[in-house]
Amino acid sequence: MMNLLRGVMGAPSAGPQPSGAETIQKLCDRVASSTLLDDRRDAVRALKSLSKKYRLEVGSQAMDHLINVLQTDRSDSEIIGYALDTLYNVISNDMEEQEENTQVQGDELSSQFAEIFIKQQDNITLLLSLLEEFDFHVRWPGVKLLTSLLKQQGSPVQQIILVSPMGVSRLMDLLADSREVIRNDGLLLLQQLTRSNAAIQKIVAFENAFERLLDIVTDEGNSDGGIVVEDCLLLLLNLLKNNNSNQNFFKEGSYIQRMKPWFEVGDDNSGWSAQKVTNLHLMLQLVRVLVSPMNPPGATSTCQKSMFQCGLLQQLCTILMATGVPADILTETINTVSEVIRGCQINQDYFSSVNAPSNPPRPAIVVLLMSMVNERQPFVLRCAVLYCFQCFLYKNQKGQGEIVSTLLPSTIDANSVSAGQLLCGGLFSTDSLSNWCAAVALAHALQENSTQKEQLLRVQLATSIGNPPVSLLQQCTNILSQGSKVQTRVGLLMLLCTWLSNCPIAVAHFLHNPRNVPFLTGQISENLGEEEQLVQGLCALLLGISIYYNDNSLEDNTKEKLKQLIEKRIGKENFTEKLGFISKHELYSKAAQKPQPNFSSPDHMIFDHEFTKLVKELEAVIIKAIYKSSEEDKKEEEVKKTLEQHDNIMSHYKTVIREQDMQIEELKQEVASLKCQTEQFQTTVSQQLIQIQQHKDQYNVLKIQLGKDTQHHSSPSDSSQMNGFQSEELSRLREEIDDLKKQKEAFQGQLAEKDGLIESMKSAQLEVRNLKQSTEGSEAVGPGQPEELRREVETFRAQMQTQSMEINRLQTERQELLQKIETMTASSNSTPGEIDTAATARNAELETRLTAALQEIKVLKEEVQALSNEKISFKQQLDSSNSTVLILQNEKSKLEQEVVDSKKEQDDLLVLLADQDQKIYSLKSKLKELGEPVEDEDDLESGDQGDDDDDEDDNELGE
């Protein structure tokens, strides 16, 4: 092994001293053969002292012995610490004691020793188990050794740790160590462990890494913290960058809110330390990782909304408008704000409302645009402002309208500088970089917005005093014809191509100027140098757009005449070749990769990301349009019209089907509502049955109590007390008898009232019988009647029978009361001589019975009223159910008729579709006969769409 490593290292100039090599050999023998732990410990300590100077010898001779020590002497932390330190010195490439010219050789030697160490996977497992020891002399060198192994052999060591049970969890425990040196080195270890390994990144994240790291950052002082904060941020970047799973976990864990304090900088921004600048750079990069345009759109949108809701965007805008912020931090903040608002309407609306703290206040957009068109500002800052403006307008038609409106005559304010005025100023300034940036920014205000393209045609510019104003479109072509710098012309051509694409009105305005087409054909037909080839390609693209989106409104510049002009002046092959110069340019592919303008120098600022999409979309269709003949164009127009008619027919039938679906859905909802009502009725009936049972129970209790009182008062009284009555007592008893007669008369009146109630109940019973007969008649409706209604009628019948029994029972009790009154009358006619102590008892009995009778009458009144209400309710329910049945039967008949009509319409539609397919097939056959290749993927977009719609509609009708 030693010879192999010597071959890798090469022969050293002086060579290792023989005495050193011999000493190492002896020490290795002592480690291997000594039985005393102290001797082995001393030998390992000596090897450690020689390991830096004699890395090759110690590593080649002692590595196996040191690993054996780690396995056998784990009980002694001191010898374990010496062994780990020795292995670290051998494997790591510490440059403090090395010459600079041996750096490469040292790296190769470290890699070789690391590879030898990890050949046995058990060595890594052994090292992981040693990290569980809390002893400082074991844990700290173990952390450093594993970190060095990851630096030298990252991927193999990651795989070993990944398959090791609880391997990652053991390393995560280092962050909880109370000793800062171990915690800090543990951060460095986890940085190496999580590098470029998504599986380990996920495990570390789910081991609560985000919570621990954010706590450390907070404890260390956020952006004002030291190198530990930087290490935490680097580890967070490893966990989140290009890892959608961890990003989602970070967002759902509400950790975005904890990032807000990072950007709370004070009013005094002077004296920023280098560490604070580094920390803020990393913090801004973390925000950008979460909202990167390369992330899935849904995840990015959610993070953007969270950043607005928690106030993080507002905090970033505060830094953006603050004074004294370092230039590199300001540039990175602008880029971060750009991606936080990109494509998010709520964030874009907020950004448009931000004002700079100036007097008077100016919108932040205006302040940034001032920097973009100012040639004295740093190049990277101007690129960042352009990116911010592009992100503000991305998928933001409201913002696009606001920018364009500042250029329109009716909205121009002479007392303030607007965004549109700054863009026009930059567009026509003498600085080519300002020209390019302003042209690209204005193109983004028109991106995928036909309304603003037409509005921008209204913009008029005053070029000089005494001359009439010139349109913005014409002024752009005038500057092109003056032969300015390549960068300026490229920017203007990109603006014009974006402006004219998919806007026939703008094409007509452009072709209306008789000098524009000759200028373009002259530029394309010339043979110029390589620098001008890109301009030629863009001129070809602009001319192709003028043909493809031409509505033939100008007789002198119709599609056919422009194609003839190309064939005569340029040649179709030459035109196609010049058009291909755009996509073949070396800077085209770089601009197509990312939305952010990322240029190494101003000279490389040529292409815009969104413009590369436009070129990719239009290049093929323009070439196809150039090679089409006039007859093919006419046939194509006819096919388009036919397909449009077909689409109209299909749209009509789609509308009819949708209406029918809506009607069916409404009927389904009505049926569901009726079912709910029926269930409610059933619930009401159940509740009423429970109440009736409660009333029965109460009445039975009262009846039992009344029977007990009767038995008590019917017992024989003691007549012996009669002898004790005095004459005054006899007169008092006569008065009481008179009172008792009056009470009897009152009671008879109440009894008469009760008789009236009973008669009303008999009438109610008669009505119930009539209702029963009508119910029996309604039952004959037949099997079409709902099953729920039949069950409800049966329940109602049972209730009516119960009420009849209740009325019979009340009549029986009435007879009993009459008998009791007769008894009372007989007792009241007795002579005074016959009155005894039973009179007093009978008086009390009568009062009790009268009270009970009054209470009973009250209960009976309530029951009669409840029964009357129930009868009315049941009658209404029955009438409603009968009407519902008739309505449902009518609806059913209507639906059956509509189904028959729909089938008939479907049959007619199928016939129309068959005729249509035959027409399309004949048209395709004619195209083939004329020599035009007809393929499915080369068909017109409208035709493809129409065919797809046909298939979808056929499927819907078939269903």
Short mmCIF file of N, CA and C in Angstrom, two decimals, residues 775-830:
data_model
loop_
_atom_site.label_atom_id
_atom_site.label_comp_id
_atom_site.label_asym_id
_atom_site.label_seq_id
_atom_site.Cartn_x
_atom_site.Cartn_y
_atom_site.Cartn_z
N THR A 775 -109.12 10.19 2.93
CA THR A 775 -107.78 9.59 2.83
C THR A 775 -107.84 8.24 2.17
N GLU A 776 -108.90 7.44 2.58
CA GLU A 776 -109.04 6.13 1.94
C GLU A 776 -109.31 6.28 0.46
N GLY A 777 -110.03 7.35 0.09
CA GLY A 777 -110.26 7.57 -1.33
C GLY A 777 -108.99 7.98 -2.05
N SER A 778 -108.18 8.83 -1.39
CA SER A 778 -106.93 9.26 -2.05
C SER A 778 -105.94 8.13 -2.16
N GLU A 779 -106.12 7.10 -1.30
CA GLU A 779 -105.20 5.97 -1.38
C GLU A 779 -105.38 5.21 -2.67
N ALA A 780 -106.51 5.41 -3.29
CA ALA A 780 -106.77 4.68 -4.54
C ALA A 780 -106.04 5.27 -5.73
N VAL A 781 -105.13 6.21 -5.46
CA VAL A 781 -104.39 6.79 -6.59
C VAL A 781 -103.63 5.72 -7.35
N GLY A 782 -103.14 4.70 -6.63
CA GLY A 782 -102.50 3.60 -7.33
C GLY A 782 -101.03 3.51 -6.99
N PRO A 783 -100.34 2.66 -7.69
CA PRO A 783 -98.92 2.43 -7.39
C PRO A 783 -98.07 3.64 -7.66
N GLY A 784 -98.63 4.67 -8.35
CA GLY A 784 -97.82 5.86 -8.61
C GLY A 784 -97.62 6.70 -7.38
N GLN A 785 -98.47 6.48 -6.31
CA GLN A 785 -98.34 7.29 -5.09
C GLN A 785 -97.04 6.92 -4.38
N PRO A 786 -96.31 7.91 -3.84
CA PRO A 786 -95.05 7.61 -3.15
C PRO A 786 -95.25 6.72 -1.94
N GLU A 787 -94.32 5.84 -1.70
CA GLU A 787 -94.38 4.93 -0.56
C GLU A 787 -94.35 5.70 0.76
N GLU A 788 -93.61 6.81 0.79
CA GLU A 788 -93.55 7.59 2.03
C GLU A 788 -94.93 8.16 2.38
N LEU A 789 -95.70 8.57 1.36
CA LEU A 789 -97.03 9.13 1.62
C LEU A 789 -97.95 8.08 2.19
N ARG A 790 -97.91 6.86 1.68
CA ARG A 790 -98.75 5.79 2.21
C ARG A 790 -98.43 5.50 3.68
N ARG A 791 -97.15 5.47 3.97
CA ARG A 791 -96.77 5.23 5.37
C ARG A 791 -97.27 6.37 6.26
N GLU A 792 -97.22 7.58 5.75
CA GLU A 792 -97.68 8.73 6.53
C GLU A 792 -99.18 8.65 6.78
N VAL A 793 -99.96 8.22 5.79
CA VAL A 793 -101.42 8.09 5.95
C VAL A 793 -101.75 7.02 6.99
N GLU A 794 -101.03 5.89 6.98
CA GLU A 794 -101.26 4.84 7.96
C GLU A 794 -100.99 5.35 9.37
N THR A 795 -99.90 6.12 9.48
CA THR A 795 -99.58 6.70 10.79
C THR A 795 -100.69 7.64 11.26
N PHE A 796 -101.22 8.42 10.32
CA PHE A 796 -102.27 9.36 10.65
C PHE A 796 -103.54 8.62 11.11
N ARG A 797 -103.86 7.51 10.44
CA ARG A 797 -105.02 6.71 10.85
C ARG A 797 -104.86 6.21 12.28
N ALA A 798 -103.66 5.71 12.58
CA ALA A 798 -103.44 5.20 13.93
C ALA A 798 -103.63 6.30 14.95
N GLN A 799 -103.19 7.51 14.63
CA GLN A 799 -103.37 8.62 15.56
C GLN A 799 -104.85 8.95 15.74
N MET A 800 -105.61 8.88 14.66
CA MET A 800 -107.04 9.16 14.75
C MET A 800 -107.75 8.14 15.64
N GLN A 801 -107.38 6.86 15.52
CA GLN A 801 -107.99 5.84 16.39
C GLN A 801 -107.65 6.10 17.85
N THR A 802 -106.39 6.51 18.06
CA THR A 802 -105.98 6.82 19.44
C THR A 802 -106.80 7.96 20.00
N GLN A 803 -107.02 9.00 19.18
CA GLN A 803 -107.81 10.14 19.63
C GLN A 803 -109.27 9.75 19.90
N SER A 804 -109.86 8.84 19.10
CA SER A 804 -111.25 8.35 19.35
C SER A 804 -111.34 7.66 20.71
N MET A 805 -110.35 6.83 20.99
CA MET A 805 -110.33 6.15 22.29
C MET A 805 -110.23 7.16 23.42
N GLU A 806 -109.44 8.21 23.19
CA GLU A 806 -109.27 9.24 24.21
C GLU A 806 -110.60 9.97 24.47
N ILE A 807 -111.37 10.23 23.40
CA ILE A 807 -112.66 10.91 23.56
C ILE A 807 -113.65 10.02 24.34
N ASN A 808 -113.69 8.72 24.03
CA ASN A 808 -114.57 7.79 24.77
C ASN A 808 -114.23 7.77 26.26
N ARG A 809 -112.90 7.78 26.51
CA ARG A 809 -112.48 7.76 27.93
C ARG A 809 -112.93 9.04 28.64
N LEU A 810 -112.85 10.18 27.95
CA LEU A 810 -113.27 11.45 28.55
C LEU A 810 -114.78 11.44 28.84
N GLN A 811 -115.59 10.83 27.94
CA GLN A 811 -117.03 10.74 28.18
C GLN A 811 -117.34 9.88 29.42
N THR A 812 -116.61 8.81 29.58
CA THR A 812 -116.79 7.96 30.76
C THR A 812 -116.50 8.74 32.03
N GLU A 813 -115.41 9.50 32.01
CA GLU A 813 -115.06 10.29 33.19
C GLU A 813 -116.12 11.36 33.47
N ARG A 814 -116.74 11.88 32.40
CA ARG A 814 -117.81 12.87 32.59
C ARG A 814 -118.97 12.27 33.38
N GLN A 815 -119.34 11.03 33.02
CA GLN A 815 -120.42 10.36 33.75
C GLN A 815 -120.06 10.20 35.23
N GLU A 816 -118.81 9.87 35.48
CA GLU A 816 -118.39 9.70 36.87
C GLU A 816 -118.51 11.02 37.63
N LEU A 817 -118.13 12.14 36.95
CA LEU A 817 -118.24 13.44 37.60
C LEU A 817 -119.70 13.79 37.91
N LEU A 818 -120.61 13.46 36.98
CA LEU A 818 -122.04 13.73 37.22
C LEU A 818 -122.54 12.99 38.46
N GLN A 819 -122.08 11.74 38.57
CA GLN A 819 -122.50 10.97 39.75
C GLN A 819 -121.98 11.61 41.04
N LYS A 820 -120.75 12.11 40.99
CA LYS A 820 -120.17 12.74 42.17
C LYS A 820 -120.95 14.01 42.54
N ILE A 821 -121.42 14.76 41.48
CA ILE A 821 -122.18 15.98 41.76
C ILE A 821 -123.53 15.64 42.42
N GLU A 822 -124.18 14.57 41.95
CA GLU A 822 -125.44 14.16 42.57
C GLU A 822 -125.24 13.80 44.04
N THR A 823 -124.14 13.11 44.29
CA THR A 823 -123.83 12.75 45.69
C THR A 823 -123.66 14.00 46.54
N MET A 824 -122.95 15.01 45.98
CA MET A 824 -122.74 16.26 46.70
C MET A 824 -124.07 16.96 46.95
N THR A 825 -125.00 16.89 45.95
CA THR A 825 -126.30 17.55 46.11
C THR A 825 -127.10 16.92 47.25
N ALA A 826 -127.08 15.58 47.29
CA ALA A 826 -127.80 14.88 48.36
C ALA A 826 -127.24 15.24 49.72
N SER A 827 -125.94 15.36 49.79
CA SER A 827 -125.32 15.70 51.08
C SER A 827 -125.63 17.13 51.50
N SER A 828 -125.81 18.01 50.51
CA SER A 828 -126.09 19.41 50.86
C SER A 828 -127.53 19.61 51.35
N ASN A 829 -128.48 18.66 51.01
CA ASN A 829 -129.88 18.78 51.45
C ASN A 829 -130.12 18.19 52.84
N SER A 830 -129.15 17.70 53.51
CA SER A 830 -129.31 17.10 54.85
C SER A 830 -129.65 18.18 55.86
#
